[in-house]
Amino acid sequence: MPWMPTAPGRRFFAVRSAHGETRSAHGETAAAADRPPASVRAMDTLTELTPTVWQLPFPVGHVYLVALPDDGYAVVDTGVPGSAPAILGALARLGGRPQQLRQIVLTHSHLDHMGSAADLAAATGARVLAGALDAPYIRGTAPEPPPVPTPAERSLHEGIMAGLAAAGVPPLRHTEVDTVLHDGDTLDGWGEEVRVLHVPGHTPGGIALHLPASRVLFPGDLIATDPEGRRAVLGPFNVAREEAIASFRRLAALEDVDTVCVPHGVPLRTGARDVLAAATPEKDWL
């Protein structure tokens, strides 16, 4: 479920406006009306985190592009529905063509992560990979279990859902999952070992990716950070909070992690292990 970090404090997260910049006091201008909703327009930056990993930020989260050794690319998560043009635009900025996108890896089944997978797969022919237990929700063959928000999360969740409705996000299209992933699997084609970790709690079948050689972690929504990247917290809107806390602790205990590519907040680029070790997910969102 989409959410964004704001200033530190008890209300650690808030919705970022997805449409204020496109409206004046007199309504939409013609130029604004011609643009896609702000919620699916990538921000101007494409940030290199490592020699092979780039962050593409959106108003409701981040997508990560990964260069593969065969001149192809992988994408980790896909944003809300309607984000595919911006992702393909970022790929072009890196010198890639649509047919060079090889893999679409979904960390979990929430709208802001799998929302544009169907469009990207259709445009590129890339394979879709996801955790085995979330695959039915991504395919649309089973109803997705709703999150169980804590009292502190409840009003935020309601505001986000209202914001999505107001932002003009296109309808969700489900997609086939070509490869289902399990704990202990490894991904082919990345030029180094990529370990798949089943990290349930945020969703039943959420996964994380750990690249020990390059010391990179893609944690999905289990881990978020503050705007300065100095504090890590448990992501909100979990289906099973205690499971999510245990999964957070599993990721925080990993060796060989310098860079943490969080979907919400600021990626951790230095001192990641210390930040994760100092985290207190048991207390977040109470």
XYZ file of C-alpha atoms in Angstrom:
286
model
C 0.000 0.000 0.000
C 1.525 3.397 -0.927
C 2.822 5.702 1.768
C 5.577 8.277 2.043
C 7.947 9.402 4.811
C 7.780 12.851 6.322
C 9.481 14.543 9.244
C 10.494 12.363 12.199
C 8.048 12.043 15.052
C 5.160 9.895 16.125
C 3.326 10.503 12.854
C 6.318 9.263 10.883
C 4.573 9.008 7.530
C 2.122 11.103 5.566
C 0.674 11.152 2.088
C 2.442 13.423 -0.351
C 0.017 15.396 -2.531
C -0.323 13.742 -5.914
C -2.188 16.514 -7.714
C -1.681 19.926 -6.134
C 0.997 20.978 -8.620
C -1.298 20.463 -11.621
C -4.204 22.608 -10.474
C -4.614 26.344 -10.059
C -7.397 28.195 -8.292
C -9.284 28.109 -11.580
C -8.841 24.376 -12.288
C -6.479 22.425 -14.538
C -4.558 24.147 -17.268
C -4.504 22.570 -20.700
C -0.885 21.522 -20.188
C -1.701 19.861 -16.881
C -4.666 18.071 -18.393
C -2.398 16.588 -21.065
C -0.035 15.115 -18.493
C -0.525 11.808 -16.701
C -1.532 11.962 -13.033
C 1.281 13.200 -10.815
C 1.116 9.950 -8.873
C 2.514 8.074 -11.882
C 5.054 10.665 -13.036
C 8.580 9.900 -11.922
C 10.529 12.672 -10.273
C 13.399 14.274 -12.169
C 16.183 12.297 -10.525
C 17.602 8.938 -11.527
C 20.136 8.218 -8.807
C 23.011 5.769 -9.171
C 23.329 3.862 -5.890
C 25.933 1.343 -7.074
C 27.562 0.819 -10.484
C 24.599 -1.401 -11.446
C 21.635 -0.101 -9.399
C 19.605 3.080 -9.963
C 16.740 4.534 -7.951
C 13.749 5.991 -9.822
C 11.544 7.846 -7.297
C 7.796 8.328 -7.646
C 5.455 10.314 -5.370
C 4.266 7.046 -3.819
C 7.470 5.036 -3.735
C 10.609 4.032 -5.577
C 11.364 1.706 -8.466
C 14.868 0.284 -8.873
C 16.586 -0.473 -12.178
C 19.430 -2.995 -12.241
C 21.936 -3.444 -15.078
C 22.570 -7.075 -16.019
C 25.812 -8.389 -17.542
C 24.173 -9.326 -20.875
C 23.357 -5.645 -21.591
C 19.870 -6.234 -20.240
C 18.097 -4.823 -17.216
C 15.896 -5.911 -14.349
C 13.392 -3.772 -12.498
C 12.516 -4.270 -8.835
C 8.861 -3.253 -8.329
C 6.835 -1.199 -10.791
C 4.930 1.567 -9.013
C 1.188 2.192 -9.138
C -0.775 1.526 -12.350
C 0.224 3.916 -15.108
C 3.919 4.116 -14.174
C 5.251 2.053 -17.096
C 5.967 5.020 -19.433
C 8.109 6.701 -16.789
C 9.991 3.461 -16.097
C 10.648 2.921 -19.797
C 11.772 6.537 -20.022
C 14.291 5.934 -17.254
C 15.482 2.814 -19.045
C 16.040 4.909 -22.166
C 18.054 7.437 -20.144
C 20.362 4.561 -19.216
C 20.710 3.661 -22.887
C 18.334 0.706 -22.752
C 15.500 -0.261 -25.088
C 12.233 -1.886 -24.000
C 13.298 -5.304 -25.271
C 16.358 -5.149 -23.003
C 14.207 -5.404 -19.884
C 14.619 -9.052 -18.911
C 13.068 -9.378 -15.450
C 10.318 -7.673 -13.449
C 10.834 -8.676 -9.817
C 7.935 -7.884 -7.481
C 8.746 -7.796 -3.785
C 5.047 -8.168 -2.957
C 1.508 -7.818 -4.219
C 0.499 -4.312 -3.115
C -0.758 -1.805 -5.668
C 2.270 0.490 -5.548
C 4.633 -2.416 -6.266
C 2.878 -4.630 -8.820
C 0.662 -1.913 -10.284
C 2.472 -1.497 -13.616
C 3.842 -5.020 -14.014
C 1.242 -6.019 -16.615
C 1.956 -2.971 -18.774
C 5.724 -3.409 -18.512
C 5.547 -7.099 -19.361
C 3.368 -6.379 -22.395
C 5.677 -3.606 -23.611
C 8.944 -5.478 -23.134
C 8.377 -9.229 -23.004
C 10.138 -9.346 -19.632
C 9.448 -12.216 -17.232
C 7.578 -11.465 -14.011
C 9.001 -12.992 -10.819
C 7.315 -12.923 -7.400
C 7.000 -14.819 -4.155
C 4.977 -18.014 -4.363
C 2.412 -17.029 -1.738
C 1.763 -13.604 -3.303
C 1.560 -14.930 -6.869
C -2.213 -15.651 -6.714
C -2.910 -12.045 -5.687
C -0.729 -10.699 -8.498
C -2.447 -12.971 -10.996
C -5.858 -12.001 -9.631
C -6.853 -15.601 -8.958
C -7.315 -15.095 -5.202
C -8.427 -12.142 -3.066
C -5.577 -10.290 -1.409
C -5.777 -10.235 2.396
C -6.201 -6.675 3.670
C -3.684 -5.111 6.032
C -4.491 -4.923 9.722
C -3.525 -1.351 10.622
C -2.636 -0.382 14.154
C -4.638 2.514 15.632
C -1.798 4.868 14.678
C -1.898 3.630 11.069
C -5.665 3.637 10.569
C -6.254 7.283 9.666
C -3.177 7.279 7.433
C -4.502 4.254 5.571
C -7.882 5.916 5.060
C -6.225 9.091 3.782
C -4.063 7.186 1.338
C -6.995 5.326 -0.137
C -8.878 8.602 -0.563
C -5.801 10.181 -2.121
C -5.444 7.387 -4.652
C -9.069 7.792 -5.659
C -8.588 11.545 -6.116
C -5.283 11.240 -7.978
C -6.682 9.513 -11.041
C -4.585 6.360 -10.763
C -5.625 3.980 -13.577
C -7.335 0.683 -12.712
C -5.115 -2.205 -11.676
C -4.355 -4.857 -14.285
C -3.324 -8.237 -12.932
C -0.537 -10.146 -14.642
C 0.831 -13.641 -14.983
C 3.750 -14.568 -12.737
C 6.241 -16.454 -14.887
C 8.525 -17.559 -12.060
C 7.418 -18.153 -8.479
C 10.127 -17.673 -5.885
C 10.745 -19.420 -2.579
C 13.060 -18.844 0.339
C 16.584 -19.890 -0.611
C 16.135 -19.522 -4.366
C 18.679 -17.574 -6.403
C 18.045 -15.403 -9.452
C 19.759 -16.132 -12.751
C 21.306 -13.559 -15.041
C 22.448 -10.923 -12.565
C 26.166 -11.676 -12.794
C 26.419 -12.398 -9.067
C 24.563 -14.375 -6.447
C 21.098 -12.971 -5.699
C 19.486 -14.689 -2.726
C 15.713 -14.728 -2.370
C 14.422 -14.424 1.189
C 10.792 -15.124 2.038
C 9.904 -12.368 4.510
C 6.207 -12.696 5.413
C 4.243 -10.266 7.514
C 3.721 -7.249 5.301
C 2.055 -9.655 2.885
C 1.973 -13.461 3.102
C 4.434 -13.951 0.254
C 6.699 -10.925 0.412
C 10.301 -11.414 -0.662
C 13.596 -9.594 -0.222
C 16.656 -9.824 -2.465
C 20.161 -9.954 -0.985
C 23.270 -9.504 -3.136
C 26.157 -10.373 -0.783
C 28.973 -9.609 -3.234
C 27.807 -6.067 -3.943
C 26.369 -5.762 -0.412
C 22.925 -4.653 -1.602
C 19.538 -5.452 -0.043
C 16.084 -4.929 -1.560
C 13.821 -5.357 1.518
C 10.392 -4.583 0.094
C 8.057 -2.703 2.432
C 9.321 -4.355 5.606
C 11.902 -1.592 6.015
C 11.437 2.137 5.494
C 13.575 5.115 6.480
C 13.214 8.710 7.577
C 13.888 11.568 5.103
C 17.535 11.805 6.185
C 18.206 8.083 5.966
C 19.298 7.975 9.601
C 16.554 5.803 11.042
C 14.953 2.585 9.837
C 11.407 1.676 10.813
C 8.974 -1.145 10.235
C 6.792 -0.414 7.233
C 3.104 0.073 8.101
C -0.010 -1.738 6.860
C 1.045 -5.300 7.633
C -1.229 -8.327 7.399
C 0.586 -9.956 10.347
C 2.532 -7.508 12.478
C 4.466 -10.026 14.582
C 5.551 -11.896 11.459
C 6.640 -8.603 9.918
C 8.729 -7.763 12.973
C 10.419 -11.182 12.817
C 11.123 -10.702 9.108
C 12.535 -7.220 9.779
C 14.862 -8.702 12.388
C 15.958 -11.399 9.950
C 16.950 -8.764 7.400
C 18.637 -6.575 10.015
C 20.841 -9.535 11.010
C 22.207 -10.093 7.506
C 25.928 -9.761 6.958
C 27.295 -8.141 3.807
C 24.856 -5.215 3.589
C 25.948 -1.645 2.847
C 23.152 -0.407 0.566
C 19.458 -0.876 1.416
C 17.116 -0.034 -1.461
C 13.948 0.837 0.445
C 10.724 1.448 -1.507
C 9.727 4.328 0.793
C 12.114 6.807 2.349
C 15.771 7.406 1.556
C 17.972 4.465 0.494
C 20.661 3.609 3.011
C 24.032 4.005 1.312
C 26.486 4.038 4.202
C 26.339 2.556 7.664
C 23.292 0.472 6.803
C 24.075 -2.304 9.258
C 24.367 0.159 12.142
C 21.070 1.819 11.203
C 19.300 -1.540 11.015
C 20.853 -2.751 14.270
C 19.556 0.371 16.048
C 15.998 -0.081 14.770
C 13.149 -0.945 17.137
C 10.400 -2.383 14.908
C 8.539 -3.714 17.950
C 7.728 -0.110 18.947
C 6.953 1.378 15.539
C 3.350 2.389 14.845
C 2.057 1.708 18.354
